[in-house]
Amino acid sequence: MKIKLIILNIAKISILFVLAIFYLSCSSNRPNSLIESFYNYPNPFNNRTTSTTFIVLLKEGEIISATLDIYSQSGDLVDSKSLIITDSNRREATCVWSGLDKNGKYLPPSLYTSKLTLKDNKDATYIEEFKTLIN
């Protein structure tokens, strides 16, 4: 009897897990559902000899505005950039970062968090993060 009860509970949990995954995959509330890609190249880069270009591509709709905030490992905001919309469909935006802080000083080699905030023409806001390395 106990084994049947255990198996039944495992089955219920499995079904709930599958339903939760299905709900999340179909939900329009996924925060990054329309961001096709967000990256920078080169990564890593040496801020004394080169800069890096951040690129964001939107699957559909139009980019109204996009900002990039760069944070140190301790969580301090070190720089902020506005991305420039670069194509006629308004689905791509870019900016160049030279690895300088808000005061124009070179940042030390480290891992930085790049946080993108993008607003589209459907009144949605998307936020995405990834790591950028200055070596």
mmCIF file of N, CA and C in Angstrom:
data_model
loop_
_atom_site.group_PDB
_atom_site.id
_atom_site.type_symbol
_atom_site.label_atom_id
_atom_site.label_comp_id
_atom_site.label_asym_id
_atom_site.label_seq_id
_atom_site.Cartn_x
_atom_site.Cartn_y
_atom_site.Cartn_z
ATOM 1 N N MET A 1 0.818 -1.189 0.000
ATOM 2 C CA MET A 1 0.000 0.000 0.000
ATOM 3 C C MET A 1 0.861 1.252 0.000
ATOM 4 N N LYS A 2 1.935 1.263 0.815
ATOM 5 C CA LYS A 2 2.816 2.426 0.881
ATOM 6 C C LYS A 2 3.502 2.668 -0.452
ATOM 7 N N ILE A 3 3.890 1.615 -1.129
ATOM 8 C CA ILE A 3 4.583 1.761 -2.416
ATOM 9 C C ILE A 3 3.654 2.390 -3.441
ATOM 10 N N LYS A 4 2.378 1.965 -3.476
ATOM 11 C CA LYS A 4 1.410 2.552 -4.403
ATOM 12 C C LYS A 4 1.231 4.042 -4.113
ATOM 13 N N LEU A 5 1.188 4.425 -2.852
ATOM 14 C CA LEU A 5 1.030 5.818 -2.460
ATOM 15 C C LEU A 5 2.248 6.636 -2.883
ATOM 16 N N ILE A 6 3.426 6.083 -2.703
ATOM 17 C CA ILE A 6 4.660 6.768 -3.107
ATOM 18 C C ILE A 6 4.687 6.955 -4.626
ATOM 19 N N ILE A 7 4.333 5.907 -5.366
ATOM 20 C CA ILE A 7 4.312 5.985 -6.824
ATOM 21 C C ILE A 7 3.285 7.014 -7.288
ATOM 22 N N LEU A 8 2.116 7.034 -6.653
ATOM 23 C CA LEU A 8 1.076 7.995 -6.987
ATOM 24 C C LEU A 8 1.554 9.430 -6.745
ATOM 25 N N ASN A 9 2.229 9.674 -5.629
ATOM 26 C CA ASN A 9 2.757 11.009 -5.335
ATOM 27 C C ASN A 9 3.825 11.420 -6.337
ATOM 28 N N ILE A 10 4.692 10.493 -6.700
ATOM 29 C CA ILE A 10 5.720 10.792 -7.704
ATOM 30 C C ILE A 10 5.071 11.137 -9.041
ATOM 31 N N ALA A 11 4.034 10.418 -9.409
ATOM 32 C CA ALA A 11 3.318 10.686 -10.659
ATOM 33 C C ALA A 11 2.678 12.071 -10.634
ATOM 34 N N LYS A 12 2.060 12.422 -9.491
ATOM 35 C CA LYS A 12 1.440 13.754 -9.370
ATOM 36 C C LYS A 12 2.478 14.861 -9.496
ATOM 37 N N ILE A 13 3.613 14.687 -8.847
ATOM 38 C CA ILE A 13 4.680 15.691 -8.907
ATOM 39 C C ILE A 13 5.208 15.803 -10.331
ATOM 40 N N SER A 14 5.363 14.672 -11.007
ATOM 41 C CA SER A 14 5.848 14.675 -12.386
ATOM 42 C C SER A 14 4.885 15.415 -13.302
ATOM 43 N N ILE A 15 3.603 15.183 -13.124
ATOM 44 C CA ILE A 15 2.600 15.868 -13.944
ATOM 45 C C ILE A 15 2.625 17.363 -13.676
ATOM 46 N N LEU A 16 2.716 17.768 -12.414
ATOM 47 C CA LEU A 16 2.792 19.193 -12.081
ATOM 48 C C LEU A 16 4.036 19.843 -12.684
ATOM 49 N N PHE A 17 5.148 19.129 -12.656
ATOM 50 C CA PHE A 17 6.386 19.641 -13.229
ATOM 51 C C PHE A 17 6.232 19.845 -14.735
ATOM 52 N N VAL A 18 5.666 18.877 -15.428
ATOM 53 C CA VAL A 18 5.458 18.986 -16.878
ATOM 54 C C VAL A 18 4.516 20.145 -17.186
ATOM 55 N N LEU A 19 3.451 20.291 -16.422
ATOM 56 C CA LEU A 19 2.518 21.399 -16.636
ATOM 57 C C LEU A 19 3.193 22.751 -16.396
ATOM 58 N N ALA A 20 4.037 22.837 -15.384
ATOM 59 C CA ALA A 20 4.748 24.093 -15.111
ATOM 60 C C ALA A 20 5.678 24.438 -16.255
ATOM 61 N N ILE A 21 6.415 23.461 -16.775
ATOM 62 C CA ILE A 21 7.310 23.705 -17.910
ATOM 63 C C ILE A 21 6.500 24.140 -19.126
ATOM 64 N N PHE A 22 5.374 23.483 -19.378
ATOM 65 C CA PHE A 22 4.519 23.841 -20.504
ATOM 66 C C PHE A 22 3.999 25.268 -20.348
ATOM 67 N N TYR A 23 3.549 25.630 -19.162
ATOM 68 C CA TYR A 23 3.042 26.982 -18.907
ATOM 69 C C TYR A 23 4.124 28.018 -19.173
ATOM 70 N N LEU A 24 5.331 27.786 -18.649
ATOM 71 C CA LEU A 24 6.402 28.757 -18.834
ATOM 72 C C LEU A 24 6.796 28.879 -20.298
ATOM 73 N N SER A 25 6.791 27.784 -21.039
ATOM 74 C CA SER A 25 7.190 27.846 -22.438
ATOM 75 C C SER A 25 6.136 28.542 -23.291
ATOM 76 N N CYS A 26 4.884 28.557 -22.849
ATOM 77 C CA CYS A 26 3.806 29.193 -23.606
ATOM 78 C C CYS A 26 3.479 30.593 -23.094
ATOM 79 N N SER A 27 4.023 30.961 -21.977
ATOM 80 C CA SER A 27 3.675 32.228 -21.344
ATOM 81 C C SER A 27 4.210 33.408 -22.137
ATOM 82 N N SER A 28 3.374 34.405 -22.329
ATOM 83 C CA SER A 28 3.821 35.632 -22.989
ATOM 84 C C SER A 28 4.553 36.543 -22.015
ATOM 85 N N ASN A 29 4.613 36.151 -20.746
ATOM 86 C CA ASN A 29 5.270 36.969 -19.739
ATOM 87 C C ASN A 29 6.740 36.630 -19.559
ATOM 88 N N ARG A 30 7.291 35.767 -20.404
ATOM 89 C CA ARG A 30 8.712 35.470 -20.305
ATOM 90 C C ARG A 30 9.474 36.751 -20.583
ATOM 91 N N PRO A 31 10.399 37.157 -19.731
ATOM 92 C CA PRO A 31 11.026 38.459 -19.853
ATOM 93 C C PRO A 31 11.867 38.651 -21.104
ATOM 94 N N ASN A 32 12.442 37.591 -21.664
ATOM 95 C CA ASN A 32 13.324 37.750 -22.816
ATOM 96 C C ASN A 32 12.773 37.094 -24.061
ATOM 97 N N SER A 33 11.466 36.914 -24.144
ATOM 98 C CA SER A 33 10.882 36.123 -25.207
ATOM 99 C C SER A 33 11.100 36.712 -26.597
ATOM 100 N N LEU A 34 11.277 38.018 -26.735
ATOM 101 C CA LEU A 34 11.452 38.604 -28.057
ATOM 102 C C LEU A 34 12.894 39.006 -28.361
ATOM 103 N N ILE A 35 13.793 38.826 -27.427
ATOM 104 C CA ILE A 35 15.201 39.112 -27.715
ATOM 105 C C ILE A 35 15.793 37.877 -28.391
ATOM 106 N N GLU A 36 16.177 38.060 -29.643
ATOM 107 C CA GLU A 36 16.752 36.939 -30.392
ATOM 108 C C GLU A 36 18.181 36.670 -29.945
ATOM 109 N N SER A 37 18.960 37.730 -29.803
ATOM 110 C CA SER A 37 20.327 37.556 -29.307
ATOM 111 C C SER A 37 20.828 38.859 -28.698
ATOM 112 N N PHE A 38 21.753 38.705 -27.757
ATOM 113 C CA PHE A 38 22.405 39.838 -27.091
ATOM 114 C C PHE A 38 23.812 39.384 -26.761
ATOM 115 N N TYR A 39 24.801 40.056 -27.323
ATOM 116 C CA TYR A 39 26.190 39.653 -27.137
ATOM 117 C C TYR A 39 27.111 40.844 -27.379
ATOM 118 N N ASN A 40 28.379 40.648 -27.060
ATOM 119 C CA ASN A 40 29.382 41.640 -27.433
ATOM 120 C C ASN A 40 30.574 40.933 -28.058
ATOM 121 N N TYR A 41 31.254 41.659 -28.957
ATOM 122 C CA TYR A 41 32.405 41.094 -29.650
ATOM 123 C C TYR A 41 33.474 42.166 -29.766
ATOM 124 N N PRO A 42 34.693 41.910 -29.492
ATOM 125 C CA PRO A 42 35.207 40.680 -28.899
ATOM 126 C C PRO A 42 34.914 40.609 -27.402
ATOM 127 N N ASN A 43 34.884 39.421 -26.903
ATOM 128 C CA ASN A 43 34.705 39.162 -25.475
ATOM 129 C C ASN A 43 35.470 37.884 -25.155
ATOM 130 N N PRO A 44 36.552 37.955 -24.424
ATOM 131 C CA PRO A 44 37.096 39.100 -23.676
ATOM 132 C C PRO A 44 37.812 40.089 -24.602
ATOM 133 N N PHE A 45 38.103 41.270 -24.033
ATOM 134 C CA PHE A 45 38.852 42.270 -24.775
ATOM 135 C C PHE A 45 39.796 42.998 -23.837
ATOM 136 N N ASN A 46 40.798 43.657 -24.427
ATOM 137 C CA ASN A 46 41.762 44.440 -23.663
ATOM 138 C C ASN A 46 41.433 45.906 -23.894
ATOM 139 N N ASN A 47 40.970 46.589 -22.849
ATOM 140 C CA ASN A 47 40.515 47.969 -23.024
ATOM 141 C C ASN A 47 41.642 48.952 -23.317
ATOM 142 N N ARG A 48 42.879 48.546 -23.207
ATOM 143 C CA ARG A 48 44.001 49.433 -23.547
ATOM 144 C C ARG A 48 44.295 49.409 -25.049
ATOM 145 N N THR A 49 43.863 48.342 -25.738
ATOM 146 C CA THR A 49 44.196 48.223 -27.157
ATOM 147 C C THR A 49 42.981 48.160 -28.069
ATOM 148 N N THR A 50 41.805 47.878 -27.543
ATOM 149 C CA THR A 50 40.623 47.733 -28.385
ATOM 150 C C THR A 50 39.367 48.083 -27.593
ATOM 151 N N SER A 51 38.233 48.039 -28.258
ATOM 152 C CA SER A 51 36.937 48.224 -27.606
ATOM 153 C C SER A 51 36.076 47.017 -27.973
ATOM 154 N N THR A 52 34.896 46.957 -27.409
ATOM 155 C CA THR A 52 33.977 45.865 -27.717
ATOM 156 C C THR A 52 32.650 46.456 -28.177
ATOM 157 N N THR A 53 31.974 45.754 -29.070
ATOM 158 C CA THR A 53 30.689 46.203 -29.594
ATOM 159 C C THR A 53 29.583 45.306 -29.061
ATOM 160 N N PHE A 54 28.583 45.916 -28.445
ATOM 161 C CA PHE A 54 27.405 45.202 -27.958
ATOM 162 C C PHE A 54 26.342 45.242 -29.053
ATOM 163 N N ILE A 55 25.685 44.106 -29.267
ATOM 164 C CA ILE A 55 24.658 44.007 -30.304
ATOM 165 C C ILE A 55 23.448 43.293 -29.710
ATOM 166 N N VAL A 56 22.262 43.835 -29.961
ATOM 167 C CA VAL A 56 21.018 43.170 -29.573
ATOM 168 C C VAL A 56 20.142 43.071 -30.815
ATOM 169 N N LEU A 57 19.518 41.896 -30.991
ATOM 170 C CA LEU A 57 18.594 41.658 -32.099
ATOM 171 C C LEU A 57 17.242 41.256 -31.528
ATOM 172 N N LEU A 58 16.189 41.850 -32.066
ATOM 173 C CA LEU A 58 14.826 41.577 -31.621
ATOM 174 C C LEU A 58 14.159 40.663 -32.651
ATOM 175 N N LYS A 59 13.419 39.641 -32.193
ATOM 176 C CA LYS A 59 12.760 38.697 -33.108
ATOM 177 C C LYS A 59 11.663 39.369 -33.912
ATOM 178 N N GLU A 60 10.869 40.195 -33.254
ATOM 179 C CA GLU A 60 9.764 40.880 -33.926
ATOM 180 C C GLU A 60 9.497 42.192 -33.216
ATOM 181 N N GLY A 61 8.711 43.053 -33.865
ATOM 182 C CA GLY A 61 8.447 44.367 -33.298
ATOM 183 C C GLY A 61 9.579 45.325 -33.598
ATOM 184 N N GLU A 62 9.559 46.472 -32.954
ATOM 185 C CA GLU A 62 10.570 47.502 -33.173
ATOM 186 C C GLU A 62 11.166 47.941 -31.850
ATOM 187 N N ILE A 63 12.457 48.184 -31.853
ATOM 188 C CA ILE A 63 13.129 48.706 -30.671
ATOM 189 C C ILE A 63 12.831 50.195 -30.583
ATOM 190 N N ILE A 64 12.321 50.619 -29.451
ATOM 191 C CA ILE A 64 12.086 52.049 -29.202
ATOM 192 C C ILE A 64 13.305 52.642 -28.500
ATOM 193 N N SER A 65 13.801 51.946 -27.493
ATOM 194 C CA SER A 65 15.016 52.395 -26.808
ATOM 195 C C SER A 65 15.719 51.193 -26.199
ATOM 196 N N ALA A 66 17.028 51.320 -26.054
ATOM 197 C CA ALA A 66 17.818 50.249 -25.433
ATOM 198 C C ALA A 66 18.973 50.902 -24.691
ATOM 199 N N THR A 67 19.150 50.506 -23.441
ATOM 200 C CA THR A 67 20.262 51.018 -22.648
ATOM 201 C C THR A 67 21.069 49.845 -22.104
ATOM 202 N N LEU A 68 22.342 50.105 -21.912
ATOM 203 C CA LEU A 68 23.260 49.099 -21.395
ATOM 204 C C LEU A 68 23.891 49.655 -20.134
ATOM 205 N N ASP A 69 23.757 48.926 -19.044
ATOM 206 C CA ASP A 69 24.407 49.279 -17.786
ATOM 207 C C ASP A 69 25.467 48.227 -17.510
ATOM 208 N N ILE A 70 26.649 48.669 -17.111
ATOM 209 C CA ILE A 70 27.748 47.756 -16.842
ATOM 210 C C ILE A 70 28.112 47.873 -15.370
ATOM 211 N N TYR A 71 28.143 46.707 -14.698
ATOM 212 C CA TYR A 71 28.373 46.654 -13.264
ATOM 213 C C TYR A 71 29.653 45.891 -12.947
ATOM 214 N N SER A 72 30.317 46.329 -11.872
ATOM 215 C CA SER A 72 31.500 45.625 -11.375
ATOM 216 C C SER A 72 31.052 44.367 -10.642
ATOM 217 N N GLN A 73 32.008 43.542 -10.250
ATOM 218 C CA GLN A 73 31.681 42.328 -9.500
ATOM 219 C C GLN A 73 31.041 42.641 -8.159
ATOM 220 N N SER A 74 31.329 43.811 -7.609
ATOM 221 C CA SER A 74 30.725 44.194 -6.328
ATOM 222 C C SER A 74 29.330 44.810 -6.503
ATOM 223 N N GLY A 75 28.867 44.927 -7.758
ATOM 224 C CA GLY A 75 27.530 45.434 -8.015
ATOM 225 C C GLY A 75 27.449 46.929 -8.257
ATOM 226 N N ASP A 76 28.598 47.625 -8.304
ATOM 227 C CA ASP A 76 28.604 49.061 -8.560
ATOM 228 C C ASP A 76 28.427 49.337 -10.045
ATOM 229 N N LEU A 77 27.581 50.324 -10.386
ATOM 230 C CA LEU A 77 27.413 50.741 -11.771
ATOM 231 C C LEU A 77 28.670 51.481 -12.207
ATOM 232 N N VAL A 78 29.361 50.959 -13.230
ATOM 233 C CA VAL A 78 30.600 51.593 -13.669
ATOM 234 C C VAL A 78 30.421 52.404 -14.947
ATOM 235 N N ASP A 79 29.416 52.059 -15.766
ATOM 236 C CA ASP A 79 29.161 52.825 -16.983
ATOM 237 C C ASP A 79 27.752 52.527 -17.479
ATOM 238 N N SER A 80 27.228 53.444 -18.271
ATOM 239 C CA SER A 80 25.905 53.301 -18.856
ATOM 240 C C SER A 80 25.955 53.843 -20.275
ATOM 241 N N LYS A 81 25.350 53.126 -21.212
ATOM 242 C CA LYS A 81 25.369 53.510 -22.615
ATOM 243 C C LYS A 81 23.974 53.392 -23.203
ATOM 244 N N SER A 82 23.670 54.258 -24.167
ATOM 245 C CA SER A 82 22.460 54.110 -24.976
ATOM 246 C C SER A 82 22.859 53.409 -26.261
ATOM 247 N N LEU A 83 22.084 52.394 -26.642
ATOM 248 C CA LEU A 83 22.359 51.706 -27.895
ATOM 249 C C LEU A 83 21.719 52.479 -29.035
ATOM 250 N N ILE A 84 22.344 52.415 -30.202
ATOM 251 C CA ILE A 84 21.857 53.106 -31.395
ATOM 252 C C ILE A 84 21.171 52.089 -32.292
ATOM 253 N N ILE A 85 19.964 52.397 -32.736
ATOM 254 C CA ILE A 85 19.229 51.506 -33.631
ATOM 255 C C ILE A 85 19.904 51.569 -34.999
ATOM 256 N N THR A 86 20.291 50.387 -35.525
ATOM 257 C CA THR A 86 21.165 50.366 -36.699
ATOM 258 C C THR A 86 20.538 49.826 -37.976
ATOM 259 N N ASP A 87 19.294 49.368 -37.949
ATOM 260 C CA ASP A 87 18.705 48.892 -39.204
ATOM 261 C C ASP A 87 17.339 49.520 -39.422
ATOM 262 N N SER A 88 16.856 49.495 -40.665
ATOM 263 C CA SER A 88 15.604 50.161 -41.023
ATOM 264 C C SER A 88 14.381 49.485 -40.406
ATOM 265 N N ASN A 89 14.484 48.206 -40.057
ATOM 266 C CA ASN A 89 13.367 47.504 -39.415
ATOM 267 C C ASN A 89 13.293 47.771 -37.911
ATOM 268 N N ARG A 90 14.287 48.465 -37.374
ATOM 269 C CA ARG A 90 14.366 48.814 -35.955
ATOM 270 C C ARG A 90 14.401 47.569 -35.063
ATOM 271 N N ARG A 91 15.072 46.505 -35.543
ATOM 272 C CA ARG A 91 15.199 45.274 -34.763
ATOM 273 C C ARG A 91 16.626 45.024 -34.282
ATOM 274 N N GLU A 92 17.541 45.913 -34.618
ATOM 275 C CA GLU A 92 18.926 45.746 -34.183
ATOM 276 C C GLU A 92 19.430 47.063 -33.608
ATOM 277 N N ALA A 93 20.170 46.954 -32.504
ATOM 278 C CA ALA A 93 20.770 48.138 -31.890
ATOM 279 C C ALA A 93 22.169 47.764 -31.414
ATOM 280 N N THR A 94 23.081 48.735 -31.453
ATOM 281 C CA THR A 94 24.467 48.481 -31.066
ATOM 282 C C THR A 94 25.033 49.662 -30.280
ATOM 283 N N CYS A 95 26.114 49.394 -29.576
ATOM 284 C CA CYS A 95 26.918 50.451 -28.971
ATOM 285 C C CYS A 95 28.338 49.919 -28.792
ATOM 286 N N VAL A 96 29.282 50.833 -28.730
ATOM 287 C CA VAL A 96 30.682 50.483 -28.526
ATOM 288 C C VAL A 96 31.069 50.896 -27.119
ATOM 289 N N TRP A 97 31.784 50.007 -26.429
ATOM 290 C CA TRP A 97 32.274 50.303 -25.081
ATOM 291 C C TRP A 97 33.771 50.106 -25.068
ATOM 292 N N SER A 98 34.479 51.090 -24.574
ATOM 293 C CA SER A 98 35.939 51.058 -24.548
ATOM 294 C C SER A 98 36.511 50.558 -23.230
ATOM 295 N N GLY A 99 35.659 50.104 -22.328
ATOM 296 C CA GLY A 99 36.145 49.610 -21.044
ATOM 297 C C GLY A 99 36.530 50.724 -20.099
ATOM 298 N N LEU A 100 35.893 51.880 -20.275
ATOM 299 C CA LEU A 100 36.132 53.029 -19.398
ATOM 300 C C LEU A 100 34.964 53.182 -18.441
ATOM 301 N N ASP A 101 35.231 53.776 -17.277
ATOM 302 C CA ASP A 101 34.144 54.020 -16.336
ATOM 303 C C ASP A 101 33.422 55.319 -16.690
ATOM 304 N N LYS A 102 32.461 55.725 -15.865
ATOM 305 C CA LYS A 102 31.664 56.932 -16.108
ATOM 306 C C LYS A 102 32.521 58.195 -16.172
ATOM 307 N N ASN A 103 33.690 58.150 -15.541
ATOM 308 C CA ASN A 103 34.579 59.320 -15.521
ATOM 309 C C ASN A 103 35.662 59.262 -16.591
ATOM 310 N N GLY A 104 35.586 58.270 -17.484
ATOM 311 C CA GLY A 104 36.548 58.170 -18.569
ATOM 312 C C GLY A 104 37.863 57.499 -18.184
ATOM 313 N N LYS A 105 37.889 56.821 -17.044
ATOM 314 C CA LYS A 105 39.115 56.144 -16.596
ATOM 315 C C LYS A 105 39.059 54.665 -16.970
ATOM 316 N N TYR A 106 40.223 54.097 -17.318
ATOM 317 C CA TYR A 106 40.295 52.675 -17.651
ATOM 318 C C TYR A 106 39.900 51.826 -16.452
ATOM 319 N N LEU A 107 39.070 50.824 -16.702
ATOM 320 C CA LEU A 107 38.693 49.876 -15.661
ATOM 321 C C LEU A 107 39.735 48.771 -15.583
ATOM 322 N N PRO A 108 39.952 48.219 -14.408
ATOM 323 C CA PRO A 108 40.941 47.143 -14.271
ATOM 324 C C PRO A 108 40.442 45.847 -14.914
ATOM 325 N N PRO A 109 41.365 44.957 -15.276
ATOM 326 C CA PRO A 109 40.946 43.649 -15.783
ATOM 327 C C PRO A 109 40.057 42.954 -14.758
ATOM 328 N N SER A 110 38.899 42.499 -15.206
ATOM 329 C CA SER A 110 37.944 41.862 -14.310
ATOM 330 C C SER A 110 36.768 41.357 -15.131
ATOM 331 N N LEU A 111 35.852 40.685 -14.465
ATOM 332 C CA LEU A 111 34.609 40.236 -15.059
ATOM 333 C C LEU A 111 33.527 41.256 -14.706
ATOM 334 N N TYR A 112 32.799 41.741 -15.708
ATOM 335 C CA TYR A 112 31.764 42.742 -15.509
ATOM 336 C C TYR A 112 30.421 42.183 -15.969
ATOM 337 N N THR A 113 29.348 42.639 -15.327
ATOM 338 C CA THR A 113 27.998 42.239 -15.717
ATOM 339 C C THR A 113 27.416 43.308 -16.618
ATOM 340 N N SER A 114 26.986 42.892 -17.815
ATOM 341 C CA SER A 114 26.352 43.793 -18.774
ATOM 342 C C SER A 114 24.854 43.562 -18.703
ATOM 343 N N LYS A 115 24.089 44.617 -18.414
ATOM 344 C CA LYS A 115 22.638 44.496 -18.266
ATOM 345 C C LYS A 115 21.957 45.350 -19.330
ATOM 346 N N LEU A 116 21.197 44.704 -20.187
ATOM 347 C CA LEU A 116 20.464 45.376 -21.252
ATOM 348 C C LEU A 116 19.024 45.606 -20.808
ATOM 349 N N THR A 117 18.517 46.823 -21.016
ATOM 350 C CA THR A 117 17.100 47.122 -20.819
ATOM 351 C C THR A 117 16.570 47.632 -22.146
ATOM 352 N N LEU A 118 15.625 46.911 -22.730
ATOM 353 C CA LEU A 118 15.114 47.229 -24.063
ATOM 354 C C LEU A 118 13.612 47.458 -23.995
ATOM 355 N N LYS A 119 13.147 48.521 -24.635
ATOM 356 C CA LYS A 119 11.713 48.803 -24.733
ATOM 357 C C LYS A 119 11.324 48.702 -26.196
ATOM 358 N N ASP A 120 10.175 48.032 -26.448
ATOM 359 C CA ASP A 120 9.746 47.876 -27.832
ATOM 360 C C ASP A 120 8.473 48.665 -28.104
ATOM 361 N N ASN A 121 8.014 48.607 -29.354
ATOM 362 C CA ASN A 121 6.847 49.379 -29.767
ATOM 363 C C ASN A 121 5.532 48.780 -29.283
ATOM 364 N N LYS A 122 5.585 47.641 -28.584
ATOM 365 C CA LYS A 122 4.380 47.026 -28.032
ATOM 366 C C LYS A 122 4.268 47.306 -26.536
ATOM 367 N N ASP A 123 5.021 48.295 -26.078
ATOM 368 C CA ASP A 123 5.019 48.728 -24.681
ATOM 369 C C ASP A 123 5.526 47.644 -23.725
ATOM 370 N N ALA A 124 6.438 46.816 -24.220
ATOM 371 C CA ALA A 124 7.050 45.785 -23.380
ATOM 372 C C ALA A 124 8.484 46.196 -23.061
ATOM 373 N N THR A 125 8.954 45.770 -21.907
ATOM 374 C CA THR A 125 10.333 46.011 -21.490
ATOM 375 C C THR A 125 10.988 44.660 -21.243
ATOM 376 N N TYR A 126 12.174 44.489 -21.813
ATOM 377 C CA TYR A 126 12.925 43.243 -21.661
ATOM 378 C C TYR A 126 14.260 43.554 -21.015
ATOM 379 N N ILE A 127 14.689 42.662 -20.135
ATOM 380 C CA ILE A 127 15.969 42.829 -19.450
ATOM 381 C C ILE A 127 16.761 41.540 -19.627
ATOM 382 N N GLU A 128 18.007 41.684 -20.007
ATOM 383 C CA GLU A 128 18.867 40.516 -20.166
ATOM 384 C C GLU A 128 20.259 40.865 -19.673
ATOM 385 N N GLU A 129 20.954 39.884 -19.098
ATOM 386 C CA GLU A 129 22.302 40.094 -18.559
ATOM 387 C C GLU A 129 23.250 39.024 -19.063
ATOM 388 N N PHE A 130 24.524 39.394 -19.171
ATOM 389 C CA PHE A 130 25.579 38.407 -19.355
ATOM 390 C C PHE A 130 26.884 39.029 -18.917
ATOM 391 N N LYS A 131 27.931 38.232 -18.914
ATOM 392 C CA LYS A 131 29.238 38.664 -18.400
ATOM 393 C C LYS A 131 30.141 39.131 -19.534
ATOM 394 N N THR A 132 30.934 40.173 -19.250
ATOM 395 C CA THR A 132 31.930 40.696 -20.167
ATOM 396 C C THR A 132 33.266 40.708 -19.434
ATOM 397 N N LEU A 133 34.309 40.262 -20.102
ATOM 398 C CA LEU A 133 35.615 40.163 -19.471
ATOM 399 C C LEU A 133 36.584 41.144 -20.085
ATOM 400 N N ILE A 134 37.209 41.969 -19.228
ATOM 401 C CA ILE A 134 38.345 42.803 -19.641
ATOM 402 C C ILE A 134 39.572 42.077 -19.153
ATOM 403 N N ASN A 135 40.496 41.793 -20.093
ATOM 404 C CA ASN A 135 41.719 41.103 -19.686
ATOM 405 C C ASN A 135 42.950 41.964 -19.868
#
